[in-house]
PDB file of C-alpha atoms and ligand atoms in Angstrom:
ATOM      1  CA  MET A   1       0.000   0.000   0.000  1.00 63.00           C
ATOM      2  CA  SER A   2       1.376   3.419  -0.900  1.00 74.00           C
ATOM      3  CA  SER A   3       1.971   5.998   1.771  1.00 81.00           C
ATOM      4  CA  THR A   4       2.811   9.669   1.906  1.00 86.00           C
ATOM      5  CA  ASN A   5       6.184  10.495   3.416  1.00 88.00           C
ATOM      6  CA  TYR A   6       5.966  13.244   5.944  1.00 92.00           C
ATOM      7  CA  LYS A   7       9.095  14.788   7.438  1.00 95.00           C
ATOM      8  CA  MET A   8       8.871  16.241  10.933  1.00 96.00           C
ATOM      9  CA  VAL A   9      11.565  17.880  13.029  1.00 96.00           C
ATOM     10  CA  PHE A  10      11.740  18.689  16.739  1.00 96.00           C
ATOM     11  CA  LEU A  11      13.590  21.826  17.832  1.00 95.00           C
ATOM     12  CA  GLY A  12      13.938  23.566  21.188  1.00 95.00           C
ATOM     13  CA  GLU A  13      16.169  23.858  24.185  1.00 94.00           C
ATOM     14  CA  THR A  14      17.710  20.855  25.944  1.00 92.00           C
ATOM     15  CA  ALA A  15      15.525  19.037  28.459  1.00 94.00           C
ATOM     16  CA  VAL A  16      12.162  20.472  27.370  1.00 96.00           C
ATOM     17  CA  GLY A  17      11.075  16.934  26.462  1.00 96.00           C
ATOM     18  CA  LYS A  18      11.596  16.628  22.704  1.00 96.00           C
ATOM     19  CA  SER A  19      12.924  13.056  22.846  1.00 95.00           C
ATOM     20  CA  SER A  20      10.284  12.128  25.398  1.00 96.00           C
ATOM     21  CA  LEU A  21       7.470  13.354  23.130  1.00 97.00           C
ATOM     22  CA  VAL A  22       8.819  11.430  20.144  1.00 96.00           C
ATOM     23  CA  ILE A  23       9.378   8.244  22.165  1.00 95.00           C
ATOM     24  CA  ARG A  24       5.963   8.531  23.829  1.00 97.00           C
ATOM     25  CA  PHE A  25       4.300   8.760  20.419  1.00 97.00           C
ATOM     26  CA  VAL A  26       6.375   6.175  18.549  1.00 95.00           C
ATOM     27  CA  LYS A  27       6.913   3.586  21.301  1.00 94.00           C
ATOM     28  CA  GLY A  28       4.281   4.474  23.904  1.00 95.00           C
ATOM     29  CA  GLU A  29       6.959   4.739  26.613  1.00 93.00           C
ATOM     30  CA  PHE A  30       8.250   7.385  29.009  1.00 94.00           C
ATOM     31  CA  SER A  31      11.518   7.450  30.925  1.00 91.00           C
ATOM     32  CA  PRO A  32      12.128   9.900  33.794  1.00 91.00           C
ATOM     33  CA  THR A  33      15.835   9.563  33.048  1.00 89.00           C
ATOM     34  CA  GLN A  34      15.739  10.151  29.311  1.00 83.00           C
ATOM     35  CA  GLU A  35      19.336  10.465  28.010  1.00 84.00           C
ATOM     36  CA  PRO A  36      20.181  13.686  26.124  1.00 80.00           C
ATOM     37  CA  THR A  37      20.181  13.374  22.344  1.00 81.00           C
ATOM     38  CA  VAL A  38      23.590  13.686  20.722  1.00 78.00           C
ATOM     39  CA  GLY A  39      23.409  15.404  17.323  1.00 77.00           C
ATOM     40  CA  ALA A  40      20.061  14.096  16.148  1.00 80.00           C
ATOM     41  CA  ALA A  41      17.968  10.937  16.335  1.00 88.00           C
ATOM     42  CA  PHE A  42      15.600   9.513  13.736  1.00 92.00           C
ATOM     43  CA  LEU A  43      12.444   7.515  14.301  1.00 94.00           C
ATOM     44  CA  ALA A  44       9.790   6.476  11.819  1.00 95.00           C
ATOM     45  CA  LYS A  45       6.163   5.570  12.344  1.00 95.00           C
ATOM     46  CA  LYS A  46       3.412   4.558   9.967  1.00 95.00           C
ATOM     47  CA  ILE A  47      -0.046   5.854  10.698  1.00 95.00           C
ATOM     48  CA  THR A  48      -3.397   5.757   8.909  1.00 94.00           C
ATOM     49  CA  ILE A  49      -5.878   8.591   9.144  1.00 92.00           C
ATOM     50  CA  LYS A  50      -9.186   8.315   7.293  1.00 91.00           C
ATOM     51  CA  ASN A  51      -7.826   5.591   4.998  1.00 91.00           C
ATOM     52  CA  ILE A  52      -4.749   7.600   4.064  1.00 91.00           C
ATOM     53  CA  ASN A  53      -1.391   6.056   4.995  1.00 93.00           C
ATOM     54  CA  TYR A  54       1.404   8.275   6.180  1.00 94.00           C
ATOM     55  CA  LYS A  55       4.996   7.418   6.903  1.00 95.00           C
ATOM     56  CA  LEU A  56       6.194   9.907   9.479  1.00 96.00           C
ATOM     57  CA  GLN A  57       9.919  10.513   9.462  1.00 96.00           C
ATOM     58  CA  ILE A  58      10.639  12.182  12.765  1.00 96.00           C
ATOM     59  CA  TRP A  59      13.931  13.928  13.474  1.00 95.00           C
ATOM     60  CA  ASP A  60      14.705  14.722  17.089  1.00 94.00           C
ATOM     61  CA  THR A  61      17.538  17.248  17.361  1.00 91.00           C
ATOM     62  CA  ALA A  62      19.869  17.988  20.272  1.00 86.00           C
ATOM     63  CA  GLY A  63      19.097  21.313  21.920  1.00 75.00           C
ATOM     64  CA  GLN A  64      22.637  22.188  22.945  1.00 75.00           C
ATOM     65  CA  GLU A  65      24.049  25.344  21.419  1.00 73.00           C
ATOM     66  CA  ARG A  66      27.093  23.457  20.137  1.00 75.00           C
ATOM     67  CA  TYR A  67      24.853  21.497  17.775  1.00 78.00           C
ATOM     68  CA  HIS A  68      22.970  24.574  16.536  1.00 82.00           C
ATOM     69  CA  SER A  69      24.858  24.754  13.248  1.00 84.00           C
ATOM     70  CA  LEU A  70      23.625  21.241  12.378  1.00 85.00           C
ATOM     71  CA  ALA A  71      19.956  22.147  12.775  1.00 89.00           C
ATOM     72  CA  PRO A  72      19.346  23.428   9.198  1.00 90.00           C
ATOM     73  CA  MET A  73      20.252  19.958   7.896  1.00 89.00           C
ATOM     74  CA  TYR A  74      17.234  18.638   9.768  1.00 90.00           C
ATOM     75  CA  TYR A  75      14.671  21.403   9.311  1.00 93.00           C
ATOM     76  CA  ARG A  76      15.306  21.954   5.594  1.00 91.00           C
ATOM     77  CA  GLY A  77      12.733  20.033   3.621  1.00 90.00           C
ATOM     78  CA  ALA A  78      10.665  19.353   6.749  1.00 93.00           C
ATOM     79  CA  HIS A  79       6.900  19.571   6.361  1.00 94.00           C
ATOM     80  CA  VAL A  80       6.369  20.251  10.042  1.00 96.00           C
ATOM     81  CA  ALA A  81       8.685  21.804  12.647  1.00 97.00           C
ATOM     82  CA  PHE A  82       7.697  21.341  16.288  1.00 98.00           C
ATOM     83  CA  VAL A  83       9.286  23.984  18.486  1.00 98.00           C
ATOM     84  CA  VAL A  84       9.066  22.782  22.075  1.00 98.00           C
ATOM     85  CA  TYR A  85       9.336  24.670  25.370  1.00 98.00           C
ATOM     86  CA  ASP A  86       8.782  23.615  28.969  1.00 98.00           C
ATOM     87  CA  ILE A  87       5.808  25.335  30.652  1.00 98.00           C
ATOM     88  CA  THR A  88       7.798  25.538  33.910  1.00 98.00           C
ATOM     89  CA  SER A  89      10.673  27.456  32.318  1.00 98.00           C
ATOM     90  CA  PRO A  90      10.230  30.931  30.755  1.00 98.00           C
ATOM     91  CA  ASP A  91      13.790  30.766  29.384  1.00 98.00           C
ATOM     92  CA  THR A  92      12.817  27.841  27.199  1.00 97.00           C
ATOM     93  CA  PHE A  93       9.895  29.854  25.804  1.00 98.00           C
ATOM     94  CA  GLU A  94      12.294  32.705  24.929  1.00 98.00           C
ATOM     95  CA  ASN A  95      14.529  30.140  23.254  1.00 96.00           C
ATOM     96  CA  SER A  96      11.612  28.845  21.197  1.00 97.00           C
ATOM     97  CA  LYS A  97      11.045  32.375  19.837  1.00 97.00           C
ATOM     98  CA  LYS A  98      14.600  32.291  18.464  1.00 96.00           C
ATOM     99  CA  TRP A  99      13.908  28.982  16.731  1.00 96.00           C
ATOM    100  CA  ILE A 100      10.707  30.348  15.223  1.00 97.00           C
ATOM    101  CA  LYS A 101      12.516  33.419  13.858  1.00 96.00           C
ATOM    102  CA  GLU A 102      15.232  31.203  12.412  1.00 95.00           C
ATOM    103  CA  LEU A 103      12.701  28.866  10.795  1.00 96.00           C
ATOM    104  CA  LYS A 104      10.846  31.792   9.236  1.00 95.00           C
ATOM    105  CA  LYS A 105      14.089  33.197   7.872  1.00 94.00           C
ATOM    106  CA  LEU A 106      15.964  30.064   6.804  1.00 93.00           C
ATOM    107  CA  GLY A 107      13.419  27.219   6.727  1.00 92.00           C
ATOM    108  CA  ASP A 108      11.407  25.953   3.778  1.00 92.00           C
ATOM    109  CA  PRO A 109       8.775  28.657   3.025  1.00 92.00           C
ATOM    110  CA  ASN A 110       6.054  25.988   3.240  1.00 91.00           C
ATOM    111  CA  VAL A 111       7.125  24.596   6.607  1.00 94.00           C
ATOM    112  CA  HIS A 112       4.307  24.426   9.158  1.00 96.00           C
ATOM    113  CA  ILE A 113       5.514  25.533  12.560  1.00 97.00           C
ATOM    114  CA  VAL A 114       3.893  24.137  15.687  1.00 98.00           C
ATOM    115  CA  LEU A 115       4.620  25.663  19.081  1.00 98.00           C
ATOM    116  CA  VAL A 116       4.452  23.023  21.822  1.00 98.00           C
ATOM    117  CA  GLY A 117       4.324  23.693  25.570  1.00 98.00           C
ATOM    118  CA  ASN A 118       5.332  20.410  27.243  1.00 98.00           C
ATOM    119  CA  LYS A 119       5.237  19.071  30.849  1.00 98.00           C
ATOM    120  CA  ILE A 120       1.665  20.168  31.630  1.00 98.00           C
ATOM    121  CA  ASP A 121       1.564  17.460  34.309  1.00 98.00           C
ATOM    122  CA  LEU A 122       3.756  19.769  36.436  1.00 98.00           C
ATOM    123  CA  VAL A 123       0.729  21.833  37.425  1.00 97.00           C
ATOM    124  CA  GLN A 124       2.265  23.326  40.584  1.00 98.00           C
ATOM    125  CA  GLU A 125       5.396  24.472  38.779  1.00 98.00           C
ATOM    126  CA  ARG A 126       3.729  26.109  35.789  1.00 98.00           C
ATOM    127  CA  MET A 127       5.338  29.487  35.022  1.00 98.00           C
ATOM    128  CA  LEU A 128       3.859  30.159  31.590  1.00 98.00           C
ATOM    129  CA  LYS A 129       0.163  30.752  31.064  1.00 98.00           C
ATOM    130  CA  LYS A 130      -1.419  28.841  28.224  1.00 98.00           C
ATOM    131  CA  GLU A 131      -3.285  31.946  26.934  1.00 98.00           C
ATOM    132  CA  PHE A 132      -0.082  34.004  26.857  1.00 98.00           C
ATOM    133  CA  CYS A 133       1.793  31.426  24.785  1.00 98.00           C
ATOM    134  CA  LYS A 134      -1.170  30.695  22.538  1.00 98.00           C
ATOM    135  CA  SER A 135      -1.587  34.371  21.748  1.00 98.00           C
ATOM    136  CA  TYR A 136       2.093  34.512  20.708  1.00 98.00           C
ATOM    137  CA  ALA A 137       1.418  31.510  18.437  1.00 98.00           C
ATOM    138  CA  ASP A 138      -1.710  33.127  16.966  1.00 98.00           C
ATOM    139  CA  LYS A 139       0.103  36.409  16.251  1.00 98.00           C
ATOM    140  CA  ASN A 140       2.845  34.514  14.470  1.00 96.00           C
ATOM    141  CA  GLY A 141       0.583  32.182  12.491  1.00 96.00           C
ATOM    142  CA  LEU A 142       1.671  29.027  14.318  1.00 97.00           C
ATOM    143  CA  ALA A 143      -0.326  26.046  15.451  1.00 97.00           C
ATOM    144  CA  PHE A 144      -0.250  25.579  19.227  1.00 98.00           C
ATOM    145  CA  PHE A 145      -0.473  22.576  21.561  1.00 98.00           C
ATOM    146  CA  GLU A 146       0.177  21.835  25.205  1.00 98.00           C
ATOM    147  CA  THR A 147       1.295  18.295  26.024  1.00 98.00           C
ATOM    148  CA  SER A 148       2.680  15.952  28.637  1.00 98.00           C
ATOM    149  CA  ALA A 149       5.048  13.241  27.462  1.00 98.00           C
ATOM    150  CA  LYS A 150       4.855  11.858  31.000  1.00 98.00           C
ATOM    151  CA  THR A 151       1.087  11.286  31.160  1.00 98.00           C
ATOM    152  CA  SER A 152       0.739  11.191  27.329  1.00 98.00           C
ATOM    153  CA  GLU A 153      -1.894  13.945  27.476  1.00 98.00           C
ATOM    154  CA  ASN A 154      -2.419  15.428  23.996  1.00 98.00           C
ATOM    155  CA  VAL A 155       0.616  13.632  22.511  1.00 98.00           C
ATOM    156  CA  ASP A 156      -1.274  11.547  19.946  1.00 97.00           C
ATOM    157  CA  GLN A 157      -3.371  14.600  19.083  1.00 97.00           C
ATOM    158  CA  LEU A 158      -0.198  16.616  18.508  1.00 98.00           C
ATOM    159  CA  PHE A 159       1.020  14.232  15.824  1.00 97.00           C
ATOM    160  CA  LEU A 160      -2.283  13.134  14.332  1.00 96.00           C
ATOM    161  CA  THR A 161      -3.948  16.536  14.146  1.00 95.00           C
ATOM    162  CA  THR A 162      -0.923  18.215  12.595  1.00 95.00           C
ATOM    163  CA  THR A 163      -0.471  15.404  10.065  1.00 95.00           C
ATOM    164  CA  GLU A 164      -4.090  15.551   8.997  1.00 90.00           C
ATOM    165  CA  LEU A 165      -4.309  19.334   9.010  1.00 87.00           C
ATOM    166  CA  PHE A 166      -1.074  20.090   7.213  1.00 86.00           C
ATOM    167  CA  SER A 167      -1.166  17.290   4.664  1.00 84.00           C
ATOM    168  CA  LYS A 168      -4.230  19.001   3.192  1.00 70.00           C
ATOM    169  CA  THR A 169      -2.560  22.376   2.844  1.00 58.00           C
ATOM    170  CA  LYS A 170       0.723  21.113   1.331  1.00 50.00           C
TER     171      LYS A 170
HETATM  172  P1  GDP B   1      15.043  16.898  25.305  1.00 58.89           P
HETATM  173  O1  GDP B   1      16.462  17.227  25.675  1.00 58.89           O
HETATM  174  O2  GDP B   1      14.277  18.136  24.922  1.00 58.89           O
HETATM  175  O3  GDP B   1      14.938  15.811  24.278  1.00 58.89           O
HETATM  176  O4  GDP B   1      14.322  16.404  26.638  1.00 58.89           O
HETATM  177  P2  GDP B   1      14.151  14.893  27.186  1.00 58.89           P
HETATM  178  O5  GDP B   1      13.098  14.189  26.419  1.00 58.89           O
HETATM  179  O6  GDP B   1      15.508  14.268  27.263  1.00 58.89           O
HETATM  180  O7  GDP B   1      13.572  15.178  28.645  1.00 58.89           O
HETATM  181  C1  GDP B   1      14.301  15.906  29.616  1.00 58.89           C
HETATM  182  C2  GDP B   1      13.797  15.535  31.007  1.00 58.89           C
HETATM  183  O8  GDP B   1      12.449  15.975  31.168  1.00 58.89           O
HETATM  184  C3  GDP B   1      13.800  14.030  31.265  1.00 58.89           C
HETATM  185  O9  GDP B   1      14.152  13.816  32.645  1.00 58.89           O
HETATM  186  C4  GDP B   1      12.349  13.632  31.013  1.00 58.89           C
HETATM  187  O10 GDP B   1      11.993  12.483  31.747  1.00 58.89           O
HETATM  188  C5  GDP B   1      11.596  14.881  31.495  1.00 58.89           C
HETATM  189  N1  GDP B   1      10.314  15.085  30.804  1.00 58.89           N
HETATM  190  C6  GDP B   1      10.098  15.071  29.472  1.00 58.89           C
HETATM  191  N2  GDP B   1       8.803  15.302  29.187  1.00 58.89           N
HETATM  192  C7  GDP B   1       8.176  15.463  30.385  1.00 58.89           C
HETATM  193  C8  GDP B   1       6.821  15.727  30.775  1.00 58.89           C
HETATM  194  O11 GDP B   1       5.895  15.874  29.958  1.00 58.89           O
HETATM  195  N3  GDP B   1       6.590  15.851  32.128  1.00 58.89           N
HETATM  196  C9  GDP B   1       7.571  15.717  33.062  1.00 58.89           C
HETATM  197  N4  GDP B   1       7.226  15.849  34.345  1.00 58.89           N
HETATM  198  N5  GDP B   1       8.857  15.467  32.728  1.00 58.89           N
HETATM  199  C10 GDP B   1       9.147  15.332  31.421  1.00 58.89           C
END
């Protein structure tokens, strides 16, 4: 059966939960001691939505500044770029703004950017209001999700909704 290849890339500061989101979606697992990604990692998953088969090619990049120069290799040609921050850390939200600016300047003009606030299970430690971050996303024409890789809240929706939504507009 034929399937549409769909390239996705995860960007954002170290420890916001990029690897955890990818692993939660692809393998259905979560590790509290997730090892940092070195360079970039690749995972693939086949999904079917409304009788259409998709082969998701998911690139998980390392957030460390020393790997920054490698990032264009991964986001060029990507259909979707997920820019992840941690809702307990305003610095990571600031960092995501830098990624968004870079993607708009140097990414594929058709790339769909999705802003993702992760770790919503950490209710007591939340430092960033959902409305505040969503309004930034709206102003900048980005899709917006809040997720928890730990509890899996909204993780399937993140991947499935964006695949379905953006495959129609490509
Ligand atoms: P990455 O560097 O952005 O890929 O982040 P990791 O996936 O390596 O996660 C960094 C740390 O945050 C690890 O200790 C994870 O277990 C933890 N983590 C990731 N996602 C969540 C989440 O949704 N909730 C909580 N509480 N911890 C998370």
